[in-house]
Amino acid sequence: MTWEEIVPLLWPATWETAQMVGWATLFTVLFGLPLGVALVAFDRDGLRPLPALKSALGIVVNIGRSLPFIVLMIAIIPFTRFVIGTTIGTAAVVVPLTVGAVPFFARLVETALREVGTDVVQAAQAMGASRTAVVRKVLLPEALPGLVSGLTVTIVALIGYSAMAGTVGGGGLGDLAVRYGYQRFETLVMIVTVVLLIVIVQILQSLGDWVARRISHK
Protein backbone atom coordinates (compact mmCIF):
# COMPACT_ATOMS: atom_id res chain seq x y z
CA MET A 1 0.00 0.00 0.00
CA THR A 2 1.48 3.35 -1.03
CA TRP A 3 1.49 6.64 0.85
CA GLU A 4 -0.93 8.10 -1.70
CA GLU A 5 -3.40 5.33 -0.84
CA ILE A 6 -2.98 5.75 2.91
CA VAL A 7 -3.61 9.51 3.15
CA PRO A 8 -7.27 9.37 1.99
CA LEU A 9 -7.90 6.76 4.69
CA LEU A 10 -5.94 8.57 7.38
CA TRP A 11 -7.83 11.86 7.55
CA PRO A 12 -11.36 10.39 7.96
CA ALA A 13 -10.03 8.02 10.64
CA THR A 14 -8.34 10.92 12.46
CA TRP A 15 -11.56 12.94 12.34
CA GLU A 16 -13.54 9.99 13.73
CA THR A 17 -11.05 9.67 16.59
CA ALA A 18 -11.32 13.40 17.27
CA GLN A 19 -15.13 13.15 17.37
CA MET A 20 -15.09 10.17 19.72
CA VAL A 21 -12.59 11.72 22.10
CA GLY A 22 -14.20 15.18 21.92
CA TRP A 23 -17.72 14.05 22.78
CA ALA A 24 -16.48 11.60 25.40
CA THR A 25 -14.40 14.35 27.01
CA LEU A 26 -17.42 16.65 27.17
CA PHE A 27 -19.62 14.03 28.83
CA THR A 28 -16.80 12.93 31.12
CA VAL A 29 -16.44 16.46 32.47
CA LEU A 30 -20.21 16.88 32.83
CA PHE A 31 -20.51 13.71 34.93
CA GLY A 32 -17.03 13.26 36.38
CA LEU A 33 -16.54 16.77 37.78
CA PRO A 34 -19.67 16.68 40.02
CA LEU A 35 -18.79 13.14 41.06
CA GLY A 36 -15.29 14.20 42.08
CA VAL A 37 -16.69 17.17 44.01
CA ALA A 38 -19.14 14.84 45.77
CA LEU A 39 -16.33 12.50 46.82
CA VAL A 40 -14.68 15.43 48.61
CA ALA A 41 -17.80 17.18 49.91
CA PHE A 42 -19.34 14.00 51.36
CA ASP A 43 -16.20 12.99 53.24
CA ARG A 44 -16.16 13.05 57.05
CA ASP A 45 -14.35 16.39 57.05
CA GLY A 46 -16.07 17.68 53.92
CA LEU A 47 -18.53 20.47 53.31
CA ARG A 48 -21.50 18.11 53.60
CA PRO A 49 -20.40 15.06 55.58
CA LEU A 50 -22.22 11.94 54.37
CA PRO A 51 -19.70 9.15 54.97
CA ALA A 52 -22.04 6.33 53.95
CA LEU A 53 -22.86 7.95 50.61
CA LYS A 54 -19.22 8.81 50.07
CA SER A 55 -18.25 5.18 50.65
CA ALA A 56 -20.91 3.99 48.22
CA LEU A 57 -19.72 6.43 45.55
CA GLY A 58 -16.14 5.38 46.21
CA ILE A 59 -17.00 1.74 45.63
CA VAL A 60 -18.74 2.55 42.35
CA VAL A 61 -15.77 4.63 41.21
CA ASN A 62 -13.29 1.91 42.16
CA ILE A 63 -15.28 -0.72 40.27
CA GLY A 64 -15.37 1.49 37.20
CA ARG A 65 -11.63 2.09 37.36
CA SER A 66 -10.76 -1.56 37.90
CA LEU A 67 -12.39 -2.87 34.71
CA PRO A 68 -10.19 -3.01 31.60
CA PHE A 69 -11.78 -0.90 28.89
CA ILE A 70 -12.22 -3.76 26.44
CA VAL A 71 -14.12 -5.72 29.11
CA LEU A 72 -16.21 -2.69 30.06
CA MET A 73 -17.07 -2.00 26.44
CA ILE A 74 -18.41 -5.53 25.99
CA ALA A 75 -20.15 -5.62 29.38
CA ILE A 76 -22.27 -2.53 28.70
CA ILE A 77 -23.29 -3.47 25.16
CA PRO A 78 -27.00 -3.63 26.17
CA PHE A 79 -26.76 -0.15 27.71
CA THR A 80 -24.99 1.22 24.64
CA ARG A 81 -27.65 -0.25 22.37
CA PHE A 82 -30.37 1.25 24.59
CA VAL A 83 -28.80 4.73 24.48
CA ILE A 84 -27.62 4.89 20.85
CA GLY A 85 -29.59 2.14 19.14
CA THR A 86 -26.46 0.36 17.92
CA THR A 87 -23.13 -0.88 19.25
CA ILE A 88 -21.07 -0.23 16.12
CA GLY A 89 -19.63 3.04 14.93
CA THR A 90 -18.25 6.29 16.26
CA ALA A 91 -21.38 7.42 18.11
CA ALA A 92 -21.79 4.09 19.89
CA VAL A 93 -18.20 4.12 21.16
CA VAL A 94 -18.79 7.44 22.96
CA VAL A 95 -20.95 5.61 25.53
CA PRO A 96 -18.32 3.13 26.82
CA LEU A 97 -15.63 5.79 26.48
CA THR A 98 -17.60 8.06 28.80
CA VAL A 99 -18.50 5.29 31.24
CA GLY A 100 -14.86 4.24 31.42
CA ALA A 101 -13.46 7.75 31.78
CA VAL A 102 -15.90 9.23 34.33
CA PRO A 103 -14.61 7.31 37.39
CA PHE A 104 -11.02 7.87 36.25
CA PHE A 105 -11.53 11.63 35.95
CA ALA A 106 -13.57 11.79 39.16
CA ARG A 107 -10.60 10.46 41.15
CA LEU A 108 -8.31 13.02 39.55
CA VAL A 109 -10.80 15.76 40.44
CA GLU A 110 -10.91 14.48 44.01
CA THR A 111 -7.11 14.55 44.23
CA ALA A 112 -6.93 18.10 42.84
CA LEU A 113 -9.58 19.40 45.24
CA ARG A 114 -7.90 17.82 48.26
CA GLU A 115 -4.76 19.81 47.48
CA VAL A 116 -6.61 23.06 48.18
CA GLY A 117 -5.63 24.37 51.60
CA THR A 118 -8.26 23.94 54.33
CA ASP A 119 -7.49 27.44 55.59
CA VAL A 120 -8.81 28.92 52.34
CA VAL A 121 -12.05 26.96 52.65
CA GLN A 122 -12.43 27.84 56.33
CA ALA A 123 -11.87 31.53 55.58
CA ALA A 124 -14.66 31.45 52.97
CA GLN A 125 -17.00 29.70 55.39
CA ALA A 126 -16.14 32.22 58.13
CA MET A 127 -17.26 34.99 55.78
CA GLY A 128 -20.64 33.31 55.40
CA ALA A 129 -20.16 31.60 52.04
CA SER A 130 -22.60 28.78 51.34
CA ARG A 131 -21.40 25.29 50.47
CA THR A 132 -22.21 25.87 46.82
CA ALA A 133 -20.32 29.16 46.84
CA VAL A 134 -17.30 27.53 48.47
CA VAL A 135 -17.21 24.91 45.71
CA ARG A 136 -17.77 27.38 42.86
CA LYS A 137 -15.65 30.29 44.09
CA VAL A 138 -12.96 28.64 46.19
CA LEU A 139 -12.41 24.93 45.61
CA LEU A 140 -12.72 24.79 41.82
CA PRO A 141 -10.76 28.01 41.06
CA GLU A 142 -7.98 27.11 43.50
CA ALA A 143 -7.75 23.56 42.11
CA LEU A 144 -7.94 24.65 38.46
CA PRO A 145 -4.30 23.84 37.53
CA GLY A 146 -4.70 20.35 38.96
CA LEU A 147 -8.06 19.95 37.22
CA VAL A 148 -6.52 20.92 33.88
CA SER A 149 -3.70 18.44 34.40
CA GLY A 150 -6.23 15.76 35.32
CA LEU A 151 -8.30 16.53 32.25
CA THR A 152 -5.20 16.29 30.07
CA VAL A 153 -4.38 12.86 31.48
CA THR A 154 -8.00 11.81 30.92
CA ILE A 155 -7.99 12.94 27.28
CA VAL A 156 -4.78 11.00 26.66
CA ALA A 157 -6.40 7.93 28.22
CA LEU A 158 -9.48 8.43 26.04
CA ILE A 159 -7.30 8.44 22.93
CA GLY A 160 -5.92 5.08 24.01
CA TYR A 161 -9.43 3.79 24.73
CA SER A 162 -10.67 4.99 21.34
CA ALA A 163 -7.84 3.15 19.60
CA MET A 164 -8.81 0.01 21.51
CA ALA A 165 -12.41 0.44 20.37
CA GLY A 166 -11.21 -0.06 16.82
CA THR A 167 -10.88 -3.77 17.52
CA VAL A 168 -14.69 -4.06 17.66
CA GLY A 169 -15.60 -1.77 14.80
CA GLY A 170 -15.54 1.49 16.69
CA GLY A 171 -14.02 3.48 13.87
CA GLY A 172 -11.15 5.93 14.06
CA LEU A 173 -7.43 5.31 13.91
CA GLY A 174 -7.70 2.10 15.90
CA ASP A 175 -10.11 0.65 13.38
CA LEU A 176 -7.80 1.70 10.54
CA ALA A 177 -4.84 0.00 12.20
CA VAL A 178 -6.80 -3.22 12.76
CA ARG A 179 -8.50 -3.49 9.36
CA TYR A 180 -5.52 -2.49 7.23
CA GLY A 181 -2.42 -2.75 9.38
CA TYR A 182 -3.24 -6.03 11.10
CA GLN A 183 -5.82 -7.93 9.07
CA ARG A 184 -4.31 -7.04 5.67
CA PHE A 185 -0.68 -7.07 6.89
CA GLU A 186 -0.08 -3.49 5.72
CA THR A 187 2.92 -2.63 7.89
CA LEU A 188 3.15 0.95 6.63
CA VAL A 189 -0.45 1.65 7.70
CA MET A 190 0.29 0.32 11.18
CA ILE A 191 3.46 2.41 11.51
CA VAL A 192 1.79 5.60 10.28
CA THR A 193 -1.18 5.10 12.62
CA VAL A 194 1.03 4.50 15.65
CA VAL A 195 3.22 7.50 14.88
CA LEU A 196 0.18 9.74 14.38
CA LEU A 197 -1.32 8.65 17.71
CA ILE A 198 1.99 9.36 19.45
CA VAL A 199 2.19 12.83 17.87
CA ILE A 200 -1.40 13.63 18.87
CA VAL A 201 -0.78 12.56 22.46
CA GLN A 202 2.45 14.55 22.68
CA ILE A 203 0.77 17.70 21.36
CA LEU A 204 -2.20 17.41 23.72
CA GLN A 205 -0.01 16.63 26.72
CA SER A 206 2.28 19.58 26.01
CA LEU A 207 -0.70 21.89 25.51
CA GLY A 208 -2.33 20.71 28.75
CA ASP A 209 0.91 21.18 30.70
CA TRP A 210 1.32 24.69 29.25
CA VAL A 211 -2.22 25.70 30.20
CA ALA A 212 -1.81 24.29 33.71
CA ARG A 213 1.39 26.30 34.20
CA ARG A 214 -0.21 29.47 32.88
CA ILE A 215 -3.10 29.36 35.32
CA SER A 216 -1.12 28.12 38.29
CA HIS A 217 -0.94 30.48 41.25
CA LYS A 218 2.46 29.14 42.19
mmCIF file of C-alpha atoms in Angstrom:
data_model
loop_
_atom_site.group_PDB
_atom_site.id
_atom_site.type_symbol
_atom_site.label_atom_id
_atom_site.label_comp_id
_atom_site.label_asym_id
_atom_site.label_seq_id
_atom_site.Cartn_x
_atom_site.Cartn_y
_atom_site.Cartn_z
ATOM 1 C CA MET A 1 0.000 0.000 0.000
ATOM 2 C CA THR A 2 1.484 3.353 -1.033
ATOM 3 C CA TRP A 3 1.491 6.644 0.846
ATOM 4 C CA GLU A 4 -0.929 8.097 -1.704
ATOM 5 C CA GLU A 5 -3.401 5.332 -0.839
ATOM 6 C CA ILE A 6 -2.979 5.755 2.915
ATOM 7 C CA VAL A 7 -3.611 9.508 3.153
ATOM 8 C CA PRO A 8 -7.273 9.372 1.986
ATOM 9 C CA LEU A 9 -7.903 6.762 4.693
ATOM 10 C CA LEU A 10 -5.936 8.566 7.378
ATOM 11 C CA TRP A 11 -7.825 11.862 7.550
ATOM 12 C CA PRO A 12 -11.355 10.390 7.962
ATOM 13 C CA ALA A 13 -10.028 8.021 10.641
ATOM 14 C CA THR A 14 -8.344 10.915 12.459
ATOM 15 C CA TRP A 15 -11.561 12.940 12.338
ATOM 16 C CA GLU A 16 -13.540 9.990 13.732
ATOM 17 C CA THR A 17 -11.045 9.669 16.593
ATOM 18 C CA ALA A 18 -11.321 13.404 17.271
ATOM 19 C CA GLN A 19 -15.126 13.146 17.369
ATOM 20 C CA MET A 20 -15.093 10.171 19.719
ATOM 21 C CA VAL A 21 -12.589 11.722 22.097
ATOM 22 C CA GLY A 22 -14.200 15.179 21.921
ATOM 23 C CA TRP A 23 -17.719 14.046 22.779
ATOM 24 C CA ALA A 24 -16.476 11.597 25.399
ATOM 25 C CA THR A 25 -14.397 14.351 27.011
ATOM 26 C CA LEU A 26 -17.419 16.651 27.172
ATOM 27 C CA PHE A 27 -19.625 14.033 28.832
ATOM 28 C CA THR A 28 -16.796 12.932 31.116
ATOM 29 C CA VAL A 29 -16.438 16.462 32.474
ATOM 30 C CA LEU A 30 -20.211 16.878 32.835
ATOM 31 C CA PHE A 31 -20.507 13.707 34.927
ATOM 32 C CA GLY A 32 -17.034 13.263 36.375
ATOM 33 C CA LEU A 33 -16.545 16.769 37.783
ATOM 34 C CA PRO A 34 -19.666 16.681 40.020
ATOM 35 C CA LEU A 35 -18.790 13.141 41.061
ATOM 36 C CA GLY A 36 -15.288 14.202 42.077
ATOM 37 C CA VAL A 37 -16.689 17.168 44.012
ATOM 38 C CA ALA A 38 -19.144 14.838 45.767
ATOM 39 C CA LEU A 39 -16.327 12.496 46.820
ATOM 40 C CA VAL A 40 -14.678 15.433 48.606
ATOM 41 C CA ALA A 41 -17.797 17.178 49.912
ATOM 42 C CA PHE A 42 -19.343 14.002 51.360
ATOM 43 C CA ASP A 43 -16.200 12.985 53.239
ATOM 44 C CA ARG A 44 -16.163 13.053 57.052
ATOM 45 C CA ASP A 45 -14.354 16.394 57.053
ATOM 46 C CA GLY A 46 -16.069 17.682 53.922
ATOM 47 C CA LEU A 47 -18.531 20.473 53.306
ATOM 48 C CA ARG A 48 -21.502 18.108 53.598
ATOM 49 C CA PRO A 49 -20.397 15.062 55.584
ATOM 50 C CA LEU A 50 -22.216 11.945 54.368
ATOM 51 C CA PRO A 51 -19.703 9.148 54.973
ATOM 52 C CA ALA A 52 -22.044 6.330 53.950
ATOM 53 C CA LEU A 53 -22.863 7.947 50.607
ATOM 54 C CA LYS A 54 -19.222 8.806 50.069
ATOM 55 C CA SER A 55 -18.246 5.182 50.651
ATOM 56 C CA ALA A 56 -20.912 3.988 48.217
ATOM 57 C CA LEU A 57 -19.721 6.426 45.553
ATOM 58 C CA GLY A 58 -16.141 5.384 46.213
ATOM 59 C CA ILE A 59 -16.998 1.736 45.628
ATOM 60 C CA VAL A 60 -18.743 2.546 42.350
ATOM 61 C CA VAL A 61 -15.770 4.628 41.207
ATOM 62 C CA ASN A 62 -13.295 1.905 42.163
ATOM 63 C CA ILE A 63 -15.281 -0.719 40.270
ATOM 64 C CA GLY A 64 -15.372 1.494 37.196
ATOM 65 C CA ARG A 65 -11.632 2.087 37.356
ATOM 66 C CA SER A 66 -10.757 -1.555 37.902
ATOM 67 C CA LEU A 67 -12.389 -2.873 34.715
ATOM 68 C CA PRO A 68 -10.191 -3.014 31.602
ATOM 69 C CA PHE A 69 -11.778 -0.903 28.891
ATOM 70 C CA ILE A 70 -12.216 -3.760 26.442
ATOM 71 C CA VAL A 71 -14.124 -5.724 29.110
ATOM 72 C CA LEU A 72 -16.212 -2.685 30.061
ATOM 73 C CA MET A 73 -17.065 -1.997 26.436
ATOM 74 C CA ILE A 74 -18.408 -5.525 25.990
ATOM 75 C CA ALA A 75 -20.149 -5.622 29.380
ATOM 76 C CA ILE A 76 -22.270 -2.534 28.702
ATOM 77 C CA ILE A 77 -23.294 -3.468 25.160
ATOM 78 C CA PRO A 78 -27.003 -3.631 26.173
ATOM 79 C CA PHE A 79 -26.760 -0.150 27.709
ATOM 80 C CA THR A 80 -24.985 1.219 24.641
ATOM 81 C CA ARG A 81 -27.650 -0.253 22.369
ATOM 82 C CA PHE A 82 -30.367 1.249 24.588
ATOM 83 C CA VAL A 83 -28.804 4.732 24.476
ATOM 84 C CA ILE A 84 -27.617 4.889 20.853
ATOM 85 C CA GLY A 85 -29.589 2.135 19.138
ATOM 86 C CA THR A 86 -26.456 0.365 17.919
ATOM 87 C CA THR A 87 -23.132 -0.879 19.253
ATOM 88 C CA ILE A 88 -21.072 -0.230 16.123
ATOM 89 C CA GLY A 89 -19.628 3.040 14.927
ATOM 90 C CA THR A 90 -18.246 6.294 16.264
ATOM 91 C CA ALA A 91 -21.384 7.417 18.111
ATOM 92 C CA ALA A 92 -21.786 4.086 19.890
ATOM 93 C CA VAL A 93 -18.205 4.123 21.162
ATOM 94 C CA VAL A 94 -18.791 7.436 22.956
ATOM 95 C CA VAL A 95 -20.950 5.608 25.534
ATOM 96 C CA PRO A 96 -18.323 3.135 26.820
ATOM 97 C CA LEU A 97 -15.629 5.791 26.479
ATOM 98 C CA THR A 98 -17.602 8.058 28.801
ATOM 99 C CA VAL A 99 -18.503 5.286 31.237
ATOM 100 C CA GLY A 100 -14.859 4.237 31.419
ATOM 101 C CA ALA A 101 -13.455 7.750 31.784
ATOM 102 C CA VAL A 102 -15.898 9.233 34.327
ATOM 103 C CA PRO A 103 -14.608 7.308 37.389
ATOM 104 C CA PHE A 104 -11.019 7.874 36.253
ATOM 105 C CA PHE A 105 -11.530 11.633 35.949
ATOM 106 C CA ALA A 106 -13.569 11.787 39.164
ATOM 107 C CA ARG A 107 -10.600 10.457 41.149
ATOM 108 C CA LEU A 108 -8.311 13.020 39.553
ATOM 109 C CA VAL A 109 -10.799 15.758 40.437
ATOM 110 C CA GLU A 110 -10.909 14.479 44.008
ATOM 111 C CA THR A 111 -7.113 14.552 44.230
ATOM 112 C CA ALA A 112 -6.925 18.098 42.845
ATOM 113 C CA LEU A 113 -9.581 19.396 45.242
ATOM 114 C CA ARG A 114 -7.896 17.822 48.262
ATOM 115 C CA GLU A 115 -4.761 19.811 47.485
ATOM 116 C CA VAL A 116 -6.614 23.063 48.183
ATOM 117 C CA GLY A 117 -5.628 24.375 51.601
ATOM 118 C CA THR A 118 -8.257 23.943 54.329
ATOM 119 C CA ASP A 119 -7.491 27.438 55.593
ATOM 120 C CA VAL A 120 -8.814 28.919 52.339
ATOM 121 C CA VAL A 121 -12.047 26.962 52.654
ATOM 122 C CA GLN A 122 -12.427 27.839 56.326
ATOM 123 C CA ALA A 123 -11.870 31.528 55.584
ATOM 124 C CA ALA A 124 -14.658 31.453 52.970
ATOM 125 C CA GLN A 125 -17.001 29.699 55.395
ATOM 126 C CA ALA A 126 -16.142 32.217 58.128
ATOM 127 C CA MET A 127 -17.264 34.987 55.778
ATOM 128 C CA GLY A 128 -20.638 33.306 55.398
ATOM 129 C CA ALA A 129 -20.163 31.604 52.037
ATOM 130 C CA SER A 130 -22.596 28.779 51.336
ATOM 131 C CA ARG A 131 -21.398 25.293 50.471
ATOM 132 C CA THR A 132 -22.208 25.871 46.822
ATOM 133 C CA ALA A 133 -20.322 29.164 46.837
ATOM 134 C CA VAL A 134 -17.297 27.527 48.471
ATOM 135 C CA VAL A 135 -17.212 24.915 45.712
ATOM 136 C CA ARG A 136 -17.768 27.380 42.863
ATOM 137 C CA LYS A 137 -15.646 30.289 44.092
ATOM 138 C CA VAL A 138 -12.956 28.638 46.191
ATOM 139 C CA LEU A 139 -12.406 24.929 45.606
ATOM 140 C CA LEU A 140 -12.722 24.790 41.820
ATOM 141 C CA PRO A 141 -10.765 28.007 41.056
ATOM 142 C CA GLU A 142 -7.975 27.105 43.498
ATOM 143 C CA ALA A 143 -7.752 23.557 42.111
ATOM 144 C CA LEU A 144 -7.938 24.648 38.456
ATOM 145 C CA PRO A 145 -4.304 23.841 37.532
ATOM 146 C CA GLY A 146 -4.702 20.349 38.960
ATOM 147 C CA LEU A 147 -8.060 19.953 37.218
ATOM 148 C CA VAL A 148 -6.523 20.924 33.877
ATOM 149 C CA SER A 149 -3.704 18.442 34.396
ATOM 150 C CA GLY A 150 -6.226 15.758 35.322
ATOM 151 C CA LEU A 151 -8.303 16.526 32.251
ATOM 152 C CA THR A 152 -5.202 16.292 30.069
ATOM 153 C CA VAL A 153 -4.384 12.856 31.475
ATOM 154 C CA THR A 154 -7.995 11.806 30.921
ATOM 155 C CA ILE A 155 -7.990 12.943 27.282
ATOM 156 C CA VAL A 156 -4.784 11.000 26.658
ATOM 157 C CA ALA A 157 -6.398 7.930 28.225
ATOM 158 C CA LEU A 158 -9.478 8.431 26.037
ATOM 159 C CA ILE A 159 -7.299 8.437 22.932
ATOM 160 C CA GLY A 160 -5.922 5.078 24.013
ATOM 161 C CA TYR A 161 -9.432 3.785 24.732
ATOM 162 C CA SER A 162 -10.665 4.987 21.336
ATOM 163 C CA ALA A 163 -7.840 3.146 19.595
ATOM 164 C CA MET A 164 -8.811 0.007 21.509
ATOM 165 C CA ALA A 165 -12.414 0.440 20.371
ATOM 166 C CA GLY A 166 -11.206 -0.060 16.819
ATOM 167 C CA THR A 167 -10.884 -3.771 17.525
ATOM 168 C CA VAL A 168 -14.689 -4.062 17.661
ATOM 169 C CA GLY A 169 -15.600 -1.768 14.797
ATOM 170 C CA GLY A 170 -15.541 1.486 16.694
ATOM 171 C CA GLY A 171 -14.019 3.481 13.870
ATOM 172 C CA GLY A 172 -11.149 5.927 14.055
ATOM 173 C CA LEU A 173 -7.426 5.309 13.908
ATOM 174 C CA GLY A 174 -7.697 2.102 15.900
ATOM 175 C CA ASP A 175 -10.108 0.646 13.378
ATOM 176 C CA LEU A 176 -7.801 1.698 10.538
ATOM 177 C CA ALA A 177 -4.839 0.001 12.202
ATOM 178 C CA VAL A 178 -6.796 -3.216 12.765
ATOM 179 C CA ARG A 179 -8.499 -3.489 9.355
ATOM 180 C CA TYR A 180 -5.515 -2.492 7.226
ATOM 181 C CA GLY A 181 -2.419 -2.748 9.380
ATOM 182 C CA TYR A 182 -3.241 -6.033 11.105
ATOM 183 C CA GLN A 183 -5.817 -7.934 9.067
ATOM 184 C CA ARG A 184 -4.305 -7.037 5.673
ATOM 185 C CA PHE A 185 -0.685 -7.070 6.893
ATOM 186 C CA GLU A 186 -0.078 -3.491 5.722
ATOM 187 C CA THR A 187 2.918 -2.629 7.890
ATOM 188 C CA LEU A 188 3.146 0.950 6.631
ATOM 189 C CA VAL A 189 -0.447 1.654 7.703
ATOM 190 C CA MET A 190 0.287 0.325 11.183
ATOM 191 C CA ILE A 191 3.457 2.407 11.505
ATOM 192 C CA VAL A 192 1.791 5.602 10.281
ATOM 193 C CA THR A 193 -1.177 5.099 12.620
ATOM 194 C CA VAL A 194 1.027 4.498 15.650
ATOM 195 C CA VAL A 195 3.219 7.504 14.877
ATOM 196 C CA LEU A 196 0.180 9.736 14.381
ATOM 197 C CA LEU A 197 -1.321 8.645 17.708
ATOM 198 C CA ILE A 198 1.987 9.355 19.452
ATOM 199 C CA VAL A 199 2.187 12.832 17.874
ATOM 200 C CA ILE A 200 -1.403 13.634 18.867
ATOM 201 C CA VAL A 201 -0.780 12.556 22.459
ATOM 202 C CA GLN A 202 2.447 14.554 22.679
ATOM 203 C CA ILE A 203 0.768 17.698 21.363
ATOM 204 C CA LEU A 204 -2.203 17.409 23.720
ATOM 205 C CA GLN A 205 -0.006 16.630 26.722
ATOM 206 C CA SER A 206 2.278 19.579 26.009
ATOM 207 C CA LEU A 207 -0.703 21.891 25.508
ATOM 208 C CA GLY A 208 -2.326 20.712 28.748
ATOM 209 C CA ASP A 209 0.911 21.177 30.703
ATOM 210 C CA TRP A 210 1.320 24.689 29.250
ATOM 211 C CA VAL A 211 -2.223 25.698 30.202
ATOM 212 C CA ALA A 212 -1.807 24.287 33.711
ATOM 213 C CA ARG A 213 1.386 26.300 34.197
ATOM 214 C CA ARG A 214 -0.213 29.472 32.877
ATOM 215 C CA ILE A 215 -3.104 29.359 35.317
ATOM 216 C CA SER A 216 -1.120 28.123 38.292
ATOM 217 C CA HIS A 217 -0.942 30.480 41.254
ATOM 218 C CA LYS A 218 2.458 29.142 42.190
#
